Amino acid sequence: MFSIFKKDPLKKLNKQLSAKLEEAMHAQRNGDIKTYSQLSYEAQEIDKQIVELEKGLKVQ
């Protein structure tokens, strides 16, 4: 009934992923490889969450 008020978790995760990748890009451009690798790892973990959530949605 009130599904229009529910937030889409995929949209939220995609937004987080974009932000992490942008932060990683800036770190890489500034020559901070350690921060770049950490942010890239975090982005990869968010991407795994997105894939798992999409698999769950396809099953239903």
Short mmCIF file of C-alpha atoms in Angstrom, two decimals:
data_model
loop_
_atom_site.label_atom_id
_atom_site.label_comp_id
_atom_site.label_asym_id
_atom_site.label_seq_id
_atom_site.Cartn_x
_atom_site.Cartn_y
_atom_site.Cartn_z
CA MET A 1 0.00 0.00 0.00
CA PHE A 2 2.72 2.46 0.94
CA SER A 3 5.45 1.00 -1.22
CA ILE A 4 6.06 4.39 -2.79
CA PHE A 5 7.57 5.52 0.51
CA LYS A 6 10.02 2.62 0.77
CA LYS A 7 13.55 3.44 -0.27
CA ASP A 8 15.13 1.33 -2.98
CA PRO A 9 18.21 -0.39 -1.49
CA LEU A 10 19.74 -0.88 -4.95
CA LYS A 11 19.59 2.83 -5.63
CA LYS A 12 21.24 3.58 -2.29
CA LEU A 13 24.03 1.05 -2.89
CA ASN A 14 24.64 2.31 -6.44
CA LYS A 15 24.96 5.84 -5.08
CA GLN A 16 27.45 4.65 -2.43
CA LEU A 17 29.41 2.77 -5.09
CA SER A 18 29.66 5.83 -7.31
CA ALA A 19 30.85 7.96 -4.41
CA LYS A 20 33.52 5.41 -3.39
CA LEU A 21 34.80 5.10 -6.94
CA GLU A 22 35.00 8.86 -7.28
CA GLU A 23 36.90 9.14 -3.98
CA ALA A 24 39.25 6.40 -5.15
CA MET A 25 39.86 8.20 -8.43
CA HIS A 26 40.78 11.41 -6.62
CA ALA A 27 43.10 9.55 -4.26
CA GLN A 28 44.82 7.89 -7.23
CA ARG A 29 45.25 11.21 -9.00
CA ASN A 30 46.79 12.68 -5.86
CA GLY A 31 49.26 9.80 -5.70
CA ASP A 32 47.87 8.29 -2.50
CA ILE A 33 47.97 4.66 -3.56
CA LYS A 34 47.28 3.27 -0.09
CA THR A 35 44.00 5.20 0.19
CA TYR A 36 43.17 4.36 -3.40
CA SER A 37 43.53 0.64 -2.75
CA GLN A 38 41.44 0.83 0.44
CA LEU A 39 38.65 2.74 -1.31
CA SER A 40 38.76 0.35 -4.26
CA TYR A 41 38.38 -2.58 -1.89
CA GLU A 42 35.39 -0.92 -0.20
CA ALA A 43 33.84 -0.25 -3.61
CA GLN A 44 34.32 -3.91 -4.53
CA GLU A 45 32.52 -4.98 -1.34
CA ILE A 46 29.60 -2.66 -2.14
CA ASP A 47 29.49 -4.14 -5.64
CA LYS A 48 29.25 -7.64 -4.15
CA GLN A 49 26.28 -6.48 -2.06
CA ILE A 50 24.60 -5.12 -5.18
CA VAL A 51 25.08 -8.42 -7.03
CA GLU A 52 23.66 -10.42 -4.12
CA LEU A 53 20.66 -8.10 -3.83
CA GLU A 54 20.01 -8.34 -7.58
CA LYS A 55 20.15 -12.14 -7.38
CA GLY A 56 17.57 -12.05 -4.59
CA LEU A 57 15.28 -9.82 -6.61
CA LYS A 58 15.47 -12.05 -9.68
CA VAL A 59 14.41 -15.10 -7.68
CA GLN A 60 11.21 -13.46 -6.49
#
